[in-house]
Short mmCIF file of C-alpha atoms in Angstrom, two decimals:
data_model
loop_
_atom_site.label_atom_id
_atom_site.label_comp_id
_atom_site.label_asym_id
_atom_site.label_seq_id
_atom_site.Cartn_x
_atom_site.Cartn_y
_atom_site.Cartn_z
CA UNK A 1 88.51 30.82 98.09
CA UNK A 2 84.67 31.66 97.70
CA UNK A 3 82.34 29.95 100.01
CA UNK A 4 81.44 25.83 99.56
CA UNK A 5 78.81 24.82 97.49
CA UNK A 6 75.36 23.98 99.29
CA UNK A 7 72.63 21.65 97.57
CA UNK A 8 73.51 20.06 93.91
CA UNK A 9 76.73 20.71 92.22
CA UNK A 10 75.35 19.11 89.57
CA UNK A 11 71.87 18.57 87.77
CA UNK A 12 71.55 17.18 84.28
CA UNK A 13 67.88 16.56 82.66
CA UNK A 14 68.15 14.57 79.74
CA UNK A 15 71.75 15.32 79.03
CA UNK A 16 73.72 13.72 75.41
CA UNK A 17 77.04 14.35 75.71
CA UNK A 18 79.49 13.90 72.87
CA UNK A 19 82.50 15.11 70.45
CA UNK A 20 81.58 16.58 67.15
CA UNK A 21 79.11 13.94 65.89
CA UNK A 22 80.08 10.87 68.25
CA UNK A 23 77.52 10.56 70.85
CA UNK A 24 79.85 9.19 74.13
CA UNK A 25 76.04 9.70 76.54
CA UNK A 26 72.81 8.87 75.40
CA UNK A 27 69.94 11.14 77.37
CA UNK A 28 69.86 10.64 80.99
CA UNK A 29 69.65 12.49 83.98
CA UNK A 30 71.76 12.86 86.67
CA UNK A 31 72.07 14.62 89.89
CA UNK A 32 75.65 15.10 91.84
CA UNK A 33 75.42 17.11 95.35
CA UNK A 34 77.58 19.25 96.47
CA UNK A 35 79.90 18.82 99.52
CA UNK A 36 80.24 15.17 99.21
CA UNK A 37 82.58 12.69 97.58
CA UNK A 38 80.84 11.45 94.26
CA UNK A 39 81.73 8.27 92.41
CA UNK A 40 81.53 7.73 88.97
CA UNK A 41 82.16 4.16 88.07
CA UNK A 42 81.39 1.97 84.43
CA UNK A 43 83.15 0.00 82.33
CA UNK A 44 85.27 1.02 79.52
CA UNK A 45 83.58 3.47 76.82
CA UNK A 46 81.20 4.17 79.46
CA UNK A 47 81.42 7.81 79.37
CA UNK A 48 82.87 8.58 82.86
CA UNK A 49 85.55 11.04 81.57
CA UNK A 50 82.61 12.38 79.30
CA UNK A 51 80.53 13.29 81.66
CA UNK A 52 83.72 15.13 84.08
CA UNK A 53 84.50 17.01 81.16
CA UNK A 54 80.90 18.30 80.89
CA UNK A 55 80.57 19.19 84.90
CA UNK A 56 83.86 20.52 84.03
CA UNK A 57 82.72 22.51 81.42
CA UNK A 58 85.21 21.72 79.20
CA UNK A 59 82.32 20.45 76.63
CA UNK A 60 79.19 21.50 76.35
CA UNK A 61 75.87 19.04 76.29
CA UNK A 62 74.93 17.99 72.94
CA UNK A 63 71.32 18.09 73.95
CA UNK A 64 69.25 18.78 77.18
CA UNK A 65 70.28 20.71 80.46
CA UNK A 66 73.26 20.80 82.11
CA UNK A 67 73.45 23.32 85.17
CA UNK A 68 76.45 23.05 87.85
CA UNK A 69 76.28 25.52 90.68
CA UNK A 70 72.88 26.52 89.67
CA UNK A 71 74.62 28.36 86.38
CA UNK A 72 76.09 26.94 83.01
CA UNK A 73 79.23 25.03 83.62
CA UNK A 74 81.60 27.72 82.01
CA UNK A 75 80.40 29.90 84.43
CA UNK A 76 81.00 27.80 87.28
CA UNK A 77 84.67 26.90 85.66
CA UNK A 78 86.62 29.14 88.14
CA UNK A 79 85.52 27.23 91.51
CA UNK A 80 86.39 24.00 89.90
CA UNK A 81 89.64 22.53 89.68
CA UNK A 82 90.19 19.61 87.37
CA UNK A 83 93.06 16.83 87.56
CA UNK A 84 92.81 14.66 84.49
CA UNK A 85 94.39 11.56 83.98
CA UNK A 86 97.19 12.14 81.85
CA UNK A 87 98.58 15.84 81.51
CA UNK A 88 101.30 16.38 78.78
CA UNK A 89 103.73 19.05 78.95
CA UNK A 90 106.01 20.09 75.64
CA UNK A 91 108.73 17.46 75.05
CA UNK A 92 111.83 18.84 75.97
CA UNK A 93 110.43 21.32 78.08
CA UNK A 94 112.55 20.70 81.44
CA UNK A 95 110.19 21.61 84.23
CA UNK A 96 110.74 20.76 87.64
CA UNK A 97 108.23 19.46 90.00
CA UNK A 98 107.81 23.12 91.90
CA UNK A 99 107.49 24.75 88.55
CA UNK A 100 104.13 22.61 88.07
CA UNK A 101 102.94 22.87 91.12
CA UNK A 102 103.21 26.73 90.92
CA UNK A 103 100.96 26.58 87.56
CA UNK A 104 98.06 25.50 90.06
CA UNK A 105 98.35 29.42 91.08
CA UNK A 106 98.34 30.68 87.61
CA UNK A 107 94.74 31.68 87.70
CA UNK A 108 94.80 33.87 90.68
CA UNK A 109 98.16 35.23 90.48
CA UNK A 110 97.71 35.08 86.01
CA UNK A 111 100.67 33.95 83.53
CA UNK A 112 102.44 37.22 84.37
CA UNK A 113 101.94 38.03 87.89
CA UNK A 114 104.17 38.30 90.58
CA UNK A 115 103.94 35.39 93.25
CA UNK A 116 102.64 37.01 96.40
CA UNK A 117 103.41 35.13 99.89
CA UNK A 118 100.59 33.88 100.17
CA UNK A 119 100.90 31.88 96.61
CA UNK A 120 104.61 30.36 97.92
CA UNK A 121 102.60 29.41 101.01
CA UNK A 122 99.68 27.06 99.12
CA UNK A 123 102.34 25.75 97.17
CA UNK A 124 104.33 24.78 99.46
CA UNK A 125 101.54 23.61 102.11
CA UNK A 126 100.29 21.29 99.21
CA UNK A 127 103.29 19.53 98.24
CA UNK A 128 104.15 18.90 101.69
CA UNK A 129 100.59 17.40 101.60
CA UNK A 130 100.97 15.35 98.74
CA UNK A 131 104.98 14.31 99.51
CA UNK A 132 106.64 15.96 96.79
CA UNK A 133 108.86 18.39 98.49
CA UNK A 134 111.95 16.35 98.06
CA UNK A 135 111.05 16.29 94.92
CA UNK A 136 110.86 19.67 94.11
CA UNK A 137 114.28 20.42 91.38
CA UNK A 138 113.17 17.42 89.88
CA UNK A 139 111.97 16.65 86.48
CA UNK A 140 108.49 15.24 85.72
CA UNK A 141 110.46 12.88 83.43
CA UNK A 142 112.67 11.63 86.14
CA UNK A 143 109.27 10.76 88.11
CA UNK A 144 107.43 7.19 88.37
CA UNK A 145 103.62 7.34 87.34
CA UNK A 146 102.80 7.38 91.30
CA UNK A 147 105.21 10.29 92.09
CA UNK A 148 103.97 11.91 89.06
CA UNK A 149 100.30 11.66 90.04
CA UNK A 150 100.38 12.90 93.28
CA UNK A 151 102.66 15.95 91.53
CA UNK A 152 99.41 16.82 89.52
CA UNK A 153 96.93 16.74 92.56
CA UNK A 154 99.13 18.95 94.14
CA UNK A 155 98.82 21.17 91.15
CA UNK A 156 95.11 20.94 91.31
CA UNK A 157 94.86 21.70 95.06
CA UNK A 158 97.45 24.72 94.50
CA UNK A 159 94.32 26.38 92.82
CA UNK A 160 91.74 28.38 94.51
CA UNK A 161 88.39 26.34 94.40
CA UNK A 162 85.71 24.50 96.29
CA UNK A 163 85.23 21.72 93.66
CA UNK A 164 88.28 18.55 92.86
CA UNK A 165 87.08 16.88 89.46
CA UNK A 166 89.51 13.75 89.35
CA UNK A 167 89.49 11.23 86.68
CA UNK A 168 90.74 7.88 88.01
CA UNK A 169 93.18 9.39 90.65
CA UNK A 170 94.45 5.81 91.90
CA UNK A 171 94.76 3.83 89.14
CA UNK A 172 97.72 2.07 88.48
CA UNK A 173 99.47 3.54 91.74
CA UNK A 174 101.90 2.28 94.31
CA UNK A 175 100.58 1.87 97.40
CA UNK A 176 102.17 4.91 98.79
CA UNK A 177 100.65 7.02 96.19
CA UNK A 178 97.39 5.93 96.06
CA UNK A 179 96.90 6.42 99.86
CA UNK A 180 98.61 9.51 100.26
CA UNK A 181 95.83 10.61 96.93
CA UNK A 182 92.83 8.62 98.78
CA UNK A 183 93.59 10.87 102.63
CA UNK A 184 93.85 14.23 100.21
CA UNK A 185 90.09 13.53 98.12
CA UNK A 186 88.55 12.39 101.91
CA UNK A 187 90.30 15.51 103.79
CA UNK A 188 88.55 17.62 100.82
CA UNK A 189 85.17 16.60 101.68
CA UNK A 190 85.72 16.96 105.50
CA UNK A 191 86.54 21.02 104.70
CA UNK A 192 83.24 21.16 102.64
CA UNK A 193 84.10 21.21 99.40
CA UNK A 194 83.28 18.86 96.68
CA UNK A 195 85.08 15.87 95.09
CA UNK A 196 83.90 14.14 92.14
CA UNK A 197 86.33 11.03 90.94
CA UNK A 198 86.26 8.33 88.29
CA UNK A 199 87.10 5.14 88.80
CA UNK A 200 86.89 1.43 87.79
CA UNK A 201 87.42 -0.17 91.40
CA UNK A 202 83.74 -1.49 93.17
CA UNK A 203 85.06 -0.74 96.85
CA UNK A 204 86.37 2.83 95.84
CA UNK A 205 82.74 3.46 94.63
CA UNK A 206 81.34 1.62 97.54
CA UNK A 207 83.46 3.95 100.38
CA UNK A 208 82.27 7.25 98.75
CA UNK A 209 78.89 9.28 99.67
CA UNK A 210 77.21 9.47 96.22
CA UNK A 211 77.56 6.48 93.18
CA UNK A 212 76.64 7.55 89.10
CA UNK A 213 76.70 4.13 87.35
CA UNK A 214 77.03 4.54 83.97
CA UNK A 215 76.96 2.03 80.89
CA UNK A 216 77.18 4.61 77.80
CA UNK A 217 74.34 6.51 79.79
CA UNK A 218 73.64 7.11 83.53
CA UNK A 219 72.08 3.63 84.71
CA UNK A 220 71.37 5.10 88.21
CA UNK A 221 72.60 7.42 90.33
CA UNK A 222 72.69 8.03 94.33
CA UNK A 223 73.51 6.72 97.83
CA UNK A 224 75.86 3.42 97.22
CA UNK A 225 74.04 0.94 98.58
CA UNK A 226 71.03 1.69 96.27
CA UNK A 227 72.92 2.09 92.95
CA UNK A 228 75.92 -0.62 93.70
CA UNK A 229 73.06 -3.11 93.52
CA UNK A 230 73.76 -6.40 91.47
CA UNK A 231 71.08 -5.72 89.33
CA UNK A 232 71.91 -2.43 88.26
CA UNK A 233 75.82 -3.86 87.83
CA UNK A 234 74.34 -6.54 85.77
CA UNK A 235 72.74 -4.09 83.19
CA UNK A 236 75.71 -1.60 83.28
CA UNK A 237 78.52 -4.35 82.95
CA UNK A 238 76.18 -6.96 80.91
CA UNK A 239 76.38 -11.05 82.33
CA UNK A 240 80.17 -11.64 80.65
CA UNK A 241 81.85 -9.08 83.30
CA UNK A 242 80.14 -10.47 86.30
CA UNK A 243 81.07 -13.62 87.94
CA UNK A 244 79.64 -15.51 91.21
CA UNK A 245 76.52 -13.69 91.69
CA UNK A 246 76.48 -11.97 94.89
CA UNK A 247 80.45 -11.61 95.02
CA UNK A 248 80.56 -9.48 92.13
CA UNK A 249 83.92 -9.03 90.40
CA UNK A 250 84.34 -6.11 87.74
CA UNK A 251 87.03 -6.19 85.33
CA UNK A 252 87.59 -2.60 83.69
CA UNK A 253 90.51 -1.25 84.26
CA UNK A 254 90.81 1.26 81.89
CA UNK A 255 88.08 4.23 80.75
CA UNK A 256 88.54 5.25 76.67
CA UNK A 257 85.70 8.79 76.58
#
């Protein structure tokens, strides 16, 4: 694994970000550091998975600057790994949990290489992690959601990098799941590297180092207590999704781009 990131992971300067014509960010900038556990919370349509997929660099900025690492994103591509919500797999195909977990290695060892000790080791060190080594000859089918989750965040932390993209890791979870997947993104952090997540939840935002709020644009973006302010939730939310100002309650519990 090359060495952690130091300063920004991310720096955007006037960034639209989109699909073919549909504009999912209007310009904004937007600054994510590296090393820390970044939140990216907004209610549905917001743009959250848009703007993963950009750091990503699995689209590229309709307009403005996008750097990440101090480079283009497709450069950066190979220190990042990326968990998305839903992963599909050919119907039919029968893979067993190891077998996906093994894919996480794909890019070091290729399609074609021979597994080297040291691959059989990550794997197994991160499904031990995650709880999924009983599971191992089992079918993703035969999985619940929560089992099934924590099945492709072991996948994602088979791979070498020093950056975990997540988009909205704990939703929808057991309890188990969800904070077996909550110990993993904090024990990330604590060895340096980066972890950037998506979620809809106030107190997930709250309990990480860095907050983008983001209403079909970046709204604001930095410590918690400075973005998570009602204000700001106000104009990202609008007055019908807020409720007893001052005990804020957000009801979004699903992102759509």
């Amino acid at each position: 694994m090359s060495t952690a990131m130091t300063g920004d992971l991310a720096v955007g300067r006037q960034i639209q970000l989109g699909y073919e014509r549909v504009v999912a960010v209007a310009p904004c900038d937007v600054t994510i550091p590296a090393g820390k556990l970044t939140a990216i919370i907004g209610p549905n349509g917001s743009g959250k998975s848009t703007l993963l997929h950009a750091i990503g660099g699995l689209i590229t900025p309709q307009a403005g600057q996008l750097t990440v690492a101090g480079g283009p994103a497709s450069a950066a591509r190979h220190r990042i790994s990326y968990v998305m919500q839903s992963v599909s797999f050919p119907e039919g195909v029968p893979l067993s949990v190891r077998e996906v977990v093994r894919m996480g290695r794909y890019p070091s060892a290729g399609w074609f290489g021979r597994f080297r000790a040291t691959d059989k080791r990550r794997v197994d060190e991160v499904m031990e992690r995650l709880n999924v080594t009983a599971l191992a000859k089992r079918h993703l089918e035969e999985l619940s959601g929560g089992q099934r989750q924590r099945v492709y965040v072991a996948q994602g932390l088979a791979q070498d990098h020093d950056v975990l993209l997540l988009d909205e890791p704990l939703t929808g979870l057991d309890i188990v799941s969800a904070r077996i997947i909550d110990d993993i993104i904090h024990d990330e952090t604590d060895a340096g590297r980066t972890v950037v997540h998506t979620t809809h939840d106030l107190d997930e935002a709250r309990a990480a180092d860095h907050v983008v709020l983001m209403s079909g644009r970046v709204v604001a973006y930095g410590p918690p207590e400075r973005v998570l302010t009602e204000a700001n939730l106000r104009e990202a939310y609008n007055l019908g999704e807020l409720h007893e100002p001052g005990n804020i309650f957000l009801d979004s519990p699903h992102e759509e781009c």
